[in-house]
Coordinates of C-alpha atoms in Angstrom, one line a residue:
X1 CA 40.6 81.3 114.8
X2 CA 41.9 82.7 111.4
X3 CA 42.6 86.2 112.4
X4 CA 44.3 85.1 116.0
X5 CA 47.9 84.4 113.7
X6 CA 50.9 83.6 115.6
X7 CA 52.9 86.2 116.3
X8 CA 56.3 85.0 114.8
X9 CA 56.7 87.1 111.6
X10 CA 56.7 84.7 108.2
X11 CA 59.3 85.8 105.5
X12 CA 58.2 88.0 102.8
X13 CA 56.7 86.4 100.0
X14 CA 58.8 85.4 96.6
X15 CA 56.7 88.3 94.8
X16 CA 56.6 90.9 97.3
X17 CA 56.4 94.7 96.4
X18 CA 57.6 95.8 99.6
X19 CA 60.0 98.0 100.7
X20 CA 62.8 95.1 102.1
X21 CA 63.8 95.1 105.7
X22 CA 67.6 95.7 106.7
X23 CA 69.0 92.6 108.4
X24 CA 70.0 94.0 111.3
X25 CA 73.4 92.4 111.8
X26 CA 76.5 93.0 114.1
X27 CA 78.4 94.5 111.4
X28 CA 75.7 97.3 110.5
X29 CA 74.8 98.1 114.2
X30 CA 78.5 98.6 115.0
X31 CA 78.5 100.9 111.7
X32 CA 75.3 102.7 112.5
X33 CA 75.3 103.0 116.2
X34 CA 78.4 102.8 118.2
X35 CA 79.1 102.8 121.9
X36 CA 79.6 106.6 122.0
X37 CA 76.5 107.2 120.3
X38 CA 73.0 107.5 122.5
X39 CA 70.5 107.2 120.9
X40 CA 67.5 109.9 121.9
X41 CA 64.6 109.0 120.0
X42 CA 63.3 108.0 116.4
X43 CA 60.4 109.3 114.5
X44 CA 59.4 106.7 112.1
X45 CA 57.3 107.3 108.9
X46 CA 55.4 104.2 107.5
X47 CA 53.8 103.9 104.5
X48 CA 50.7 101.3 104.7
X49 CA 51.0 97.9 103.1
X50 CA 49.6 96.2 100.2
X51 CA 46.1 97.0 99.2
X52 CA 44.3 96.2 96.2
X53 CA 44.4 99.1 93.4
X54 CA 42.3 102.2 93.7
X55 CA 39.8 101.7 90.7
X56 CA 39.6 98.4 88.5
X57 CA 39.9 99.8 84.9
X58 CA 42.8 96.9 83.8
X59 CA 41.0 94.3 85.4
X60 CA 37.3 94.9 85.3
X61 CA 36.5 91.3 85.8
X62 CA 39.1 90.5 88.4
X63 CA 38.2 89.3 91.8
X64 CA 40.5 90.7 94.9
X65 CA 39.8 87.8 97.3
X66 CA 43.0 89.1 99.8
X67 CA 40.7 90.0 102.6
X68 CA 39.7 87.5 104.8
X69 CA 41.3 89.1 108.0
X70 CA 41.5 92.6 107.3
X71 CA 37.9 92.6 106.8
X72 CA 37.7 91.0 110.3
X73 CA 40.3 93.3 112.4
X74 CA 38.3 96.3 110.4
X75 CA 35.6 95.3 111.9
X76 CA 36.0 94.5 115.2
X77 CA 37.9 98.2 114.9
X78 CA 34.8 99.5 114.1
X79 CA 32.9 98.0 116.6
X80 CA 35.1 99.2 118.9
X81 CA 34.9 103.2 117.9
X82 CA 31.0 102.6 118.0
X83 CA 30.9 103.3 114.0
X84 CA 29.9 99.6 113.0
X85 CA 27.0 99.1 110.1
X86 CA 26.3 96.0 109.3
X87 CA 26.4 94.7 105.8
X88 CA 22.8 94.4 105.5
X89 CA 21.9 98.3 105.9
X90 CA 22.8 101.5 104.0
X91 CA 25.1 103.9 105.3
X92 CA 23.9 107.3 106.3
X93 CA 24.9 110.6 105.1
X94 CA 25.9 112.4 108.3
X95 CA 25.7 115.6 106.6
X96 CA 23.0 115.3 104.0
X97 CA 23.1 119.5 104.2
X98 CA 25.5 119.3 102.0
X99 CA 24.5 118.2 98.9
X100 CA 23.3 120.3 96.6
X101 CA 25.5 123.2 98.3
X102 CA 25.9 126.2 96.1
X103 CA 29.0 127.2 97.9
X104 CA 31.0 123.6 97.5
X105 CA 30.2 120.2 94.9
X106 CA 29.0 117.7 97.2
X107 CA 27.1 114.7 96.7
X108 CA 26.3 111.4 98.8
X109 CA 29.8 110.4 98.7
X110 CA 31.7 113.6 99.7
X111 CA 29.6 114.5 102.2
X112 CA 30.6 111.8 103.8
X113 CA 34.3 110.7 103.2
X114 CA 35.1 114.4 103.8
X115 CA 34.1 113.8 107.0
X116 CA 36.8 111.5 107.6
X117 CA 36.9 107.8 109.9
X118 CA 34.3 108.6 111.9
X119 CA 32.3 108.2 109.1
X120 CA 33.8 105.4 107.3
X121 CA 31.5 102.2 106.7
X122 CA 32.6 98.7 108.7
X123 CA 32.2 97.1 105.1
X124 CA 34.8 98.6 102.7
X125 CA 32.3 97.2 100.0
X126 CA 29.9 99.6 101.4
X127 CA 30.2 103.1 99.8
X128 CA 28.1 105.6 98.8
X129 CA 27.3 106.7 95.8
X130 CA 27.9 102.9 94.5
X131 CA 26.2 100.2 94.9
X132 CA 23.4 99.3 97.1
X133 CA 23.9 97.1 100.2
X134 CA 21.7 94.4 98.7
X135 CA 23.5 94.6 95.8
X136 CA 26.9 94.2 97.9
X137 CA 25.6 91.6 100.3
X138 CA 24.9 88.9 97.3
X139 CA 28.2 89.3 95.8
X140 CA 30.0 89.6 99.3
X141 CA 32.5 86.7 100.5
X142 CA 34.4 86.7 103.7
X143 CA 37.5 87.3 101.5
X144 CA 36.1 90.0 99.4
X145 CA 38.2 92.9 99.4
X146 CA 37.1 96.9 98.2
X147 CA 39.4 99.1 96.6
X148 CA 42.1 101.1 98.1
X149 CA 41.8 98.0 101.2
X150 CA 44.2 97.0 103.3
X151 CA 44.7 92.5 102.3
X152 CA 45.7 90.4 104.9
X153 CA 48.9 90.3 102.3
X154 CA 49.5 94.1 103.3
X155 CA 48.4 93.0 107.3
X156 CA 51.9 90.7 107.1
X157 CA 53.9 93.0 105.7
X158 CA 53.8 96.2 108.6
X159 CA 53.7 93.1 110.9
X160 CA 57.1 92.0 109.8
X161 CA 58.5 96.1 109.9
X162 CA 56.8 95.9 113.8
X163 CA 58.6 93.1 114.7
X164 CA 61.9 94.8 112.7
X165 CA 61.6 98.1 114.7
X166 CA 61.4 95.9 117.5
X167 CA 64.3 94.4 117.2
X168 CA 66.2 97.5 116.4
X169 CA 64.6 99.8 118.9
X170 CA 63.4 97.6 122.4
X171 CA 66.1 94.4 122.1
X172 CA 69.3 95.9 120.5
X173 CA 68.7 99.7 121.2
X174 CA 66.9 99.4 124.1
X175 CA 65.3 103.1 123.1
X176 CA 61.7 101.5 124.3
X177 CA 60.5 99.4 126.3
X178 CA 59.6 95.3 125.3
X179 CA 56.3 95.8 127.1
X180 CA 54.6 98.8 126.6
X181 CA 53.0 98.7 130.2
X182 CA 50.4 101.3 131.4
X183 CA 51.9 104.6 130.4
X184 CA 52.7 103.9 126.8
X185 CA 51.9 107.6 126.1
X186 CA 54.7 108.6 128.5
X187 CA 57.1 107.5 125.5
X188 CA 55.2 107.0 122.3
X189 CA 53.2 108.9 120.2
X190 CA 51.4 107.0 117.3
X191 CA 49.8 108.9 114.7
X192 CA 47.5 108.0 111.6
X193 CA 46.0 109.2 108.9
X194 CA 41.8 108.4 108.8
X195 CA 42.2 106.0 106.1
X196 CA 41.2 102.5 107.0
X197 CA 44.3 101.3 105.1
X198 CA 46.8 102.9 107.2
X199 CA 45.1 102.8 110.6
X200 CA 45.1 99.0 109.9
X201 CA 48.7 99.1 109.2
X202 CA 49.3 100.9 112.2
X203 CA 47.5 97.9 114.2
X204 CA 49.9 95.7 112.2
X205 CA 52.9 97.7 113.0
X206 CA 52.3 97.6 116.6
X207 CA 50.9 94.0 116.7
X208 CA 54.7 93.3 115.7
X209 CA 56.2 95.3 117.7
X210 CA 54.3 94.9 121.3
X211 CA 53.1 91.4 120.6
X212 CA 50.7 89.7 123.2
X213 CA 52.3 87.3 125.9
X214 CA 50.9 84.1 124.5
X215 CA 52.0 85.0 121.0
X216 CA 49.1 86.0 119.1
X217 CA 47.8 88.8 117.3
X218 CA 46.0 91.5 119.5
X219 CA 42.5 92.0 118.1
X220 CA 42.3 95.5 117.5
X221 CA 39.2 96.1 119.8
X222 CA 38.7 98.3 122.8
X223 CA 41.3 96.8 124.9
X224 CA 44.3 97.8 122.2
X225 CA 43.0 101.4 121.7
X226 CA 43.7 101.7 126.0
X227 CA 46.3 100.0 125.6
X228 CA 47.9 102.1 122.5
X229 CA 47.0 105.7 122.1
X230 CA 46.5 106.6 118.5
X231 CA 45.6 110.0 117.1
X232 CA 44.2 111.4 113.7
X233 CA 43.2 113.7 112.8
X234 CA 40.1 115.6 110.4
X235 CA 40.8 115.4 106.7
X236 CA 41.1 119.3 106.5
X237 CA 43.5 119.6 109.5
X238 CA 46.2 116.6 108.4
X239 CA 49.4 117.4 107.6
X240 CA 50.6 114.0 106.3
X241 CA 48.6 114.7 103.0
X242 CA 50.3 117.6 101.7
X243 CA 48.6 121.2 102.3
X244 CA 45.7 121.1 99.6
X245 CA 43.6 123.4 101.5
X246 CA 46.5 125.8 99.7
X247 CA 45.6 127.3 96.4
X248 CA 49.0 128.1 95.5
X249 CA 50.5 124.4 96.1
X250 CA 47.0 122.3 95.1
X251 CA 47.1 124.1 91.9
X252 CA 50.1 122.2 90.6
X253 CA 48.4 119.0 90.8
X254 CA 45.1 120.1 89.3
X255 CA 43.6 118.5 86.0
X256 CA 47.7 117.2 85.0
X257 CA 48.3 116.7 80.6
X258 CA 49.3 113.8 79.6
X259 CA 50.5 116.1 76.4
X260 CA 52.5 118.0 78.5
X261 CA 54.3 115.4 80.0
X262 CA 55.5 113.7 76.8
X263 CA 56.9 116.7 76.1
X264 CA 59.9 114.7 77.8
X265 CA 61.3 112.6 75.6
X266 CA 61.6 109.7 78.0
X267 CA 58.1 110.3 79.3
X268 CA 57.1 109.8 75.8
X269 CA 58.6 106.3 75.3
X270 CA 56.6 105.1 78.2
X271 CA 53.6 106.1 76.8
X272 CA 53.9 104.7 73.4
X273 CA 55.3 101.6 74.8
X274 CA 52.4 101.4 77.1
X275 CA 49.8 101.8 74.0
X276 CA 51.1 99.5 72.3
X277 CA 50.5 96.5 74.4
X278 CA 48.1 94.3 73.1
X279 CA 46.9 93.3 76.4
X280 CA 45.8 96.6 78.0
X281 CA 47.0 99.8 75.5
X282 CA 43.3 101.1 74.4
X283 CA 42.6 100.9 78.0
X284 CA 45.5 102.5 79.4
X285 CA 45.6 105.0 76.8
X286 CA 41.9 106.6 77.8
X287 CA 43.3 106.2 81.3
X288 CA 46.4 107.9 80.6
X289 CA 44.8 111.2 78.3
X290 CA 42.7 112.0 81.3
X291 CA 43.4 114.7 82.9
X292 CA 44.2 114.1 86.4
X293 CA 44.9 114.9 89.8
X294 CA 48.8 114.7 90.1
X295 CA 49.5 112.1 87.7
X296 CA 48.2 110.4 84.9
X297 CA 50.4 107.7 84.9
X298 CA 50.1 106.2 88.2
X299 CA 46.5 105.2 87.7
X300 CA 48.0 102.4 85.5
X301 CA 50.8 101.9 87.3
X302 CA 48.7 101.3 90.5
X303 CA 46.2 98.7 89.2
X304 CA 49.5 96.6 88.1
X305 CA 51.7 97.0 90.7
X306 CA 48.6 95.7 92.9
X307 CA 48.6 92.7 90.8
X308 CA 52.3 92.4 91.4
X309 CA 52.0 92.7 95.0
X310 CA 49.7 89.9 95.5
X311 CA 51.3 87.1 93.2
X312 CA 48.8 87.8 90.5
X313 CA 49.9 87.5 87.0
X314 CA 50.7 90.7 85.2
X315 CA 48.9 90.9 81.7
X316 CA 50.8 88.6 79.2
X317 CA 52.3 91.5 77.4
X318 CA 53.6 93.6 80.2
X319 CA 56.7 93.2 81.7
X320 CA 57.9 94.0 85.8
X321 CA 60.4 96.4 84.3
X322 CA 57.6 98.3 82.4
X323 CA 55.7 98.8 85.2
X324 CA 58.7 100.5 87.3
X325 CA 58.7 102.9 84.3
X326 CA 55.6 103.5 84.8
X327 CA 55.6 104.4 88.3
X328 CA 58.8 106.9 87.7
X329 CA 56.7 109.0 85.6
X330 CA 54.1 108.9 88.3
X331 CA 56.8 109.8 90.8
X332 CA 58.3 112.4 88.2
X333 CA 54.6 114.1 88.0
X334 CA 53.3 114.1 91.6
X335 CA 56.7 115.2 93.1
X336 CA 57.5 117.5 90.7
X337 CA 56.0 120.1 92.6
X338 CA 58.5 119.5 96.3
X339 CA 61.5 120.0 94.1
X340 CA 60.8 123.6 95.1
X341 CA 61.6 125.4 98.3
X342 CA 58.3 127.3 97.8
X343 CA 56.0 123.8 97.0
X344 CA 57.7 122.2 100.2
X345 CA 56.9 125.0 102.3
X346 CA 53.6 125.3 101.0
X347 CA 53.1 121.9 100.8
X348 CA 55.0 119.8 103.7
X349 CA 56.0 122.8 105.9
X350 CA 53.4 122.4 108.8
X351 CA 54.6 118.4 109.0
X352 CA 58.1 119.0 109.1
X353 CA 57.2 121.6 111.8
X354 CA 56.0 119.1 113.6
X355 CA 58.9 116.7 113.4
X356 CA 61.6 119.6 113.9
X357 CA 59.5 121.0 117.4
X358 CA 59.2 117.1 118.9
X359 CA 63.1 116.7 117.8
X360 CA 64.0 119.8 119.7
X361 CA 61.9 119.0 122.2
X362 CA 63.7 115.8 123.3
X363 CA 67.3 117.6 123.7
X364 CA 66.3 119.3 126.6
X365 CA 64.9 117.6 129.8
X366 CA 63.1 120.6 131.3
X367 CA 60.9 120.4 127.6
X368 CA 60.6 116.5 127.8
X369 CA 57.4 116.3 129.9
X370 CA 54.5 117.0 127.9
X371 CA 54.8 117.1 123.8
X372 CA 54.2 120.6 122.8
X373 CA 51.5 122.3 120.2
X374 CA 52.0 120.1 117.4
X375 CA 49.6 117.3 118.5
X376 CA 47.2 120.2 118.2
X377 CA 44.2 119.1 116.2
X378 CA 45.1 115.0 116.9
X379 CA 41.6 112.9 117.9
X380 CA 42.0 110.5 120.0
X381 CA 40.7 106.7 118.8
X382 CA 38.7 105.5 122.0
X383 CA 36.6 103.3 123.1
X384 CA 33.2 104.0 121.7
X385 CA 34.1 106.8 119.5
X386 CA 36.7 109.6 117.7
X387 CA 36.9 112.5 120.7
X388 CA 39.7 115.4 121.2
X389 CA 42.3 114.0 123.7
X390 CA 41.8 116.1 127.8
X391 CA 44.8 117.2 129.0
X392 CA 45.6 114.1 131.4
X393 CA 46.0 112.3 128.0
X394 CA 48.4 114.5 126.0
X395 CA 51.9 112.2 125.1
X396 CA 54.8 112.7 127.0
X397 CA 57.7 114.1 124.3
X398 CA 58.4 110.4 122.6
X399 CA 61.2 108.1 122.5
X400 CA 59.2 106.9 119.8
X401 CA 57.4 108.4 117.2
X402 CA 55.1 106.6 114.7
X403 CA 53.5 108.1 112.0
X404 CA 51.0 105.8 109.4
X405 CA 51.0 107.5 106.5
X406 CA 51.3 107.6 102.5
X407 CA 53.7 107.0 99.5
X408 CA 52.7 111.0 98.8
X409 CA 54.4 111.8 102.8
X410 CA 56.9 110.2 102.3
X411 CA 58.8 110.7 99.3
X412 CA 58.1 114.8 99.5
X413 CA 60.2 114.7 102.7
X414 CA 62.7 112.0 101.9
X415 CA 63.2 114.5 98.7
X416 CA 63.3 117.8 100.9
X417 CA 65.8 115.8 103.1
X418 CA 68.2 114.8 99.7
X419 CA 66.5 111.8 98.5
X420 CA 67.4 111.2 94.9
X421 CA 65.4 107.9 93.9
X422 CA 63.4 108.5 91.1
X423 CA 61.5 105.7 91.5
X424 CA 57.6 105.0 93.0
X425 CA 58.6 104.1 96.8
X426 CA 57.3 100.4 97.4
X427 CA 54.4 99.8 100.3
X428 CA 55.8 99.9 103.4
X429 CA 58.1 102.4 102.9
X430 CA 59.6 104.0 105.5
X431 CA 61.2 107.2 106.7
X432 CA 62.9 107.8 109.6
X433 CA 64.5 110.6 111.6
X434 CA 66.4 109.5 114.4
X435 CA 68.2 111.8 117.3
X436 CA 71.6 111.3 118.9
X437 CA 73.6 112.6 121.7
X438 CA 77.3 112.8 121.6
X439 CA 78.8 114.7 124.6
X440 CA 81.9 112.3 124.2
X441 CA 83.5 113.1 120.9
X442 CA 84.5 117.5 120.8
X443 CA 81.5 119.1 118.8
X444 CA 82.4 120.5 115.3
X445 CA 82.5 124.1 114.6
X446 CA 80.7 125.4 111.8
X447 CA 83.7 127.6 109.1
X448 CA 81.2 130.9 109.3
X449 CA 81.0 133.2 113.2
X450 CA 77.8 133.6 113.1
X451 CA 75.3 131.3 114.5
X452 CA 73.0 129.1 112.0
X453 CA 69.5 130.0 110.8
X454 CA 66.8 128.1 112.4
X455 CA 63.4 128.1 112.0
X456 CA 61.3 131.0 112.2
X457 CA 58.7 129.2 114.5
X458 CA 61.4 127.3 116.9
X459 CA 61.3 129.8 120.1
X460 CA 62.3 126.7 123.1
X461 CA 66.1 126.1 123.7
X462 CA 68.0 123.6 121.5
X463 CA 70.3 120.9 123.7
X464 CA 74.2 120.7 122.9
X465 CA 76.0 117.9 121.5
X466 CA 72.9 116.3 119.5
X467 CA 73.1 114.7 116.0
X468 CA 70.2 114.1 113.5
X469 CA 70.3 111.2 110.5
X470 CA 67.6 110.7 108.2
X471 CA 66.7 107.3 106.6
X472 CA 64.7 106.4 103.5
X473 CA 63.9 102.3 104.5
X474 CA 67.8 101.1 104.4
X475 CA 69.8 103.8 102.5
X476 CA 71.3 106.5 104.8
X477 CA 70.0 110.2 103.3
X478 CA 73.0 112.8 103.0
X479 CA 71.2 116.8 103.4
X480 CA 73.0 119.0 101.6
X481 CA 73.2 121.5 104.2
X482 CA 75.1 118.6 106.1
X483 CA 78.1 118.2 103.6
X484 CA 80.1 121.3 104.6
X485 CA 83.0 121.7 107.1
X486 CA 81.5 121.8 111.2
X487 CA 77.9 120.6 110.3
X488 CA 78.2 116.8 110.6
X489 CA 79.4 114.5 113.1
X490 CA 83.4 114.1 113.5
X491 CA 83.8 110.6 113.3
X492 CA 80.3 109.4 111.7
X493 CA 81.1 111.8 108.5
X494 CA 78.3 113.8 106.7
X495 CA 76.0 111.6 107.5
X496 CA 75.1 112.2 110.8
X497 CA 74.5 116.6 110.8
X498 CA 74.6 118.0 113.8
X499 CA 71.0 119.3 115.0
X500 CA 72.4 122.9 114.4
X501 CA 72.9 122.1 110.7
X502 CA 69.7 120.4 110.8
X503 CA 67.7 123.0 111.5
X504 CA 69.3 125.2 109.1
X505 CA 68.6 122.6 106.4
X506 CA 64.4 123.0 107.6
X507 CA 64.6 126.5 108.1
X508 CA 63.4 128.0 104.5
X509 CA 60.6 125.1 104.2
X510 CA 59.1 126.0 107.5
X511 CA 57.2 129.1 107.8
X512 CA 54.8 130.9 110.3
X513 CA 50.9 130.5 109.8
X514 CA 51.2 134.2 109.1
X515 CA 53.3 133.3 106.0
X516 CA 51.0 130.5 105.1
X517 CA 47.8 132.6 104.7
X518 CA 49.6 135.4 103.0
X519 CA 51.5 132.8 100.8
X520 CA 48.6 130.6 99.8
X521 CA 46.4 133.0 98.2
X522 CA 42.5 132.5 98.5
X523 CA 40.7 129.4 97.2
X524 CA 38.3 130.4 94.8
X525 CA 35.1 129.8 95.9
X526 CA 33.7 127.2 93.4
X527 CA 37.0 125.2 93.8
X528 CA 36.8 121.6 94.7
X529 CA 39.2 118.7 95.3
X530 CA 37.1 116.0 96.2
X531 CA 38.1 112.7 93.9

């Protein structure tokens, strides 16, 4: 059957818009991880694959026919968390309290995505607020996507990086196992956001990765969630989003001016370029005056580099090149706020938290049992519903870490970690933080006596001799903080910093919840977010 695809990964398509693979050859492995090197664990960041666009302004009368499998592994997904409607019926507001409220906007539609997965229709077609289900069902093909889906185009694409990370991590690393056995969550922690899009990438990902034994694709039904622990977490409580339950960091993203922007020069040119097409300009330009939530660029950027992405023709008049301009100045307005030490602590602080307490944990073996308090609001997917994990079934400390996330994770901390690309990141995209130990080669000595900062909220013991390098898909991040004399590797150069210097780097960004409240501010009352 359609969706029971072989297992062997197909090469990227000609037009692909994702974020290319390293070819993981003797050369670079030899470059990257030599003999004296052990390798202690990895904590990947993946951004979800190709999906159609967000809203259809561009392309009103287009048809997004990518779907066919996604809509069936969604599904079956569904069915398997007990949260399945079919087509047929209306989805219900599960907190109908809410609309109306005096204290918050809500309305059929908020009151129910803001209650994250557990709450998300089987039918991506199917949303409140929009159009009926009888309405849905006669327009509704097998291959019909919704927007902001997951295609079966995106569904190849984060099964190729599984079967890449394989490669790297279980046959040439050996960091993980080839079969992930009956204790999985003795050595990997997977971790999603609630969107459908990127807990069907991580499906993808790990379909790759831990393929079944006679080489298809493992439905993602009952049997995978037992198989594969995977957390999320509520939509007020994630950290992969950015903190917008802070006033003081959400506030740089609210109701954005296209009039301000141009006030760049180059910004400017983008915009009268972009009018000026024939094919699209009176359209883009109403899109583009908006004021918007983080960028009003990328709206238009979006809807064409879907196109792109799925071997659809751009409009006749607009070229690849312009569309890459356009998705710098999204990437200019949304991450103009993380340039900051005070928007990445406000903003990403709590996440890289997280990554710096399971790094630390890993360096010492008396800490390596059970991972500490930052799986601390994580559901657990299982069986028959979305439930708080008991304490038999918190993750050992990982040798693995994955994380399904966003293009707005992952460029904020590639950036706070030295990432200079100014560009959109493609889907796919991914980030990762990997741990070494080196008790071979003599450990540098920083120039200054007295010990490096670290983190205000790091109180366990850090293990000797262990190196951190950061990577942004296949270019090798240099932090700052790693440059100087004594904070980087001997041999491997500044490239590799020593965890000391490493938790200097993440030291100002990362701040007690004290500091948060206090630094936040209050959110006034009649403030609301909600898109």
């Amino acid at each position: 059957m359609f969706w029971r695809k072989n297992n062997e990964a197909a090469p990227p398509p000609d037009y692909s818009e994702a974020a290319p693979l390293p070819e993981l050859s003797d050369a670079l492995m030899n470059q990257r991880y030599p003999a004296y090197l052990q390798l202690v664990q990895a904590q990947v960041f993946f951004r979800h694959g190709e999906r159609t666009p967000m809203k259809a302004r561009l392309t009103k009368d287009e048809k997004w026919l990518h779907c066919e499998r996604a809509n069936y592994l969604h599904s079956e997904f569904m069915k398997a968390i007990g949260r399945f409607v079919p087509l047929s019926e209306e989805m219900p507001v599960p907190h109908p309290e809410r609309i109306g409220s005096d204290s918050q906007k809500y309305t059929r539609k908020t009151a129910t995505l803001k209650s994250g997965i557990e709450y998300e229709p089987a039918k991506w077609i199917l949303r409140l607020g929009s159009k009926s289900a009888a309405a849905v069902a006669a327009n509704w093909t097998p291959a019909s996507c919704g927007m902001g889906q997951l295609t079966d185009v995106g569904l190849d694409t984060l099964h190729r990086a599984g079967t890449h990370l394989r490669s790297l991590y279980a046959d040439r690393l050996k960091l993980v196992p080839r079969e992930p056995g009956d204790s999985a969550r003795d050595w990997l922690y997977v971790r999603s956001t609630d969107y459908s899009r990127v807990l069907q990438s991580t499906h993808a990902l790990l379909a790759g990765m831990f393929p079944s034994r006679n080489g298809s694709w493992p439905a993602f039904n009952k049997d995978f969630l037992r198989k594969f622990p995977i957390h999320t977490r509520l939509h007020h409580l994630e950290t992969m989003h950015g903190n917008f339950g802070c006033f003081e960091f959400i506030k740089h993203f609210m109701d954005i001016s296209c009039k301000d922007a141009r006030q760049l020069k180059w910004i400017d040119d983008v915009y009268k370029q972009t009018v000026q097409l024939a094919s699209i300009g009176d359209s883009a330009r109403r899109m583009m005056d908006e004021p918007n939530f983080g960028s009003n660029f990328h709206i238009v950027y979006d809807e064409l580099i879907s196109l792109a992405a799925h071997g659809r023709p751009l409009p006749t008049d607009v070229e690849h090149d312009h569309v890459v301009n356009l998705g710098r100045v999204g990437h200019h307005q949304w991450m103009h706020p993380v340039h900051s030490v005070t928007g990445q602590r406000l903003g990403f602080g709590r996440l890289l938290n997280d990554i710096m307490q399971t790094m630390v944990q890993a360096t010492t073996p008396a800490s390596k049992t059970r991972i500490g308090a930052q799986h601390e609001g994580d559901l657990l997917l299982v069986p028959g519903g979305v439930r708080a994990p008991t304490a038999a079934e918190t993750p050992g400390v990982p040798q693995l870490a994955l994380y399904g996330c966003h293009d707005v994770t992952i460029a904020p901390l590639a950036i706070m970690m030295g990432s200079v690309n100014p560009n959109w990141l493609p889907f796919a995209s991914m980030l990762t933080f990997e741990l070494f130990k080196d008790d071979a080669t003599p450990a540098p000595q920083p120039a200054q006596c007295d010990a490096l900062p670290k983190p205000s909220t790091l109180t366990q013991p850090v293990g000797k001799d262990h190196y951190v390098r950061v990577l942004l898909n296949d270019q090798v991040l240099t932090l700052p903080t790693c440059q100087a004399h004594g904070k980087h590797h001997y041999r491997m150069g500044s490239s590799l910093c020593t965890l000391d210097a490493f938790l200097e780097h993440v030291a100002p960004i990362i701040a007690t919840e004290e500091d948060y409240a206090k630094d936040c501010g209050t959110m006034p009352a009649a403030f609301d977010y909600d898109e």
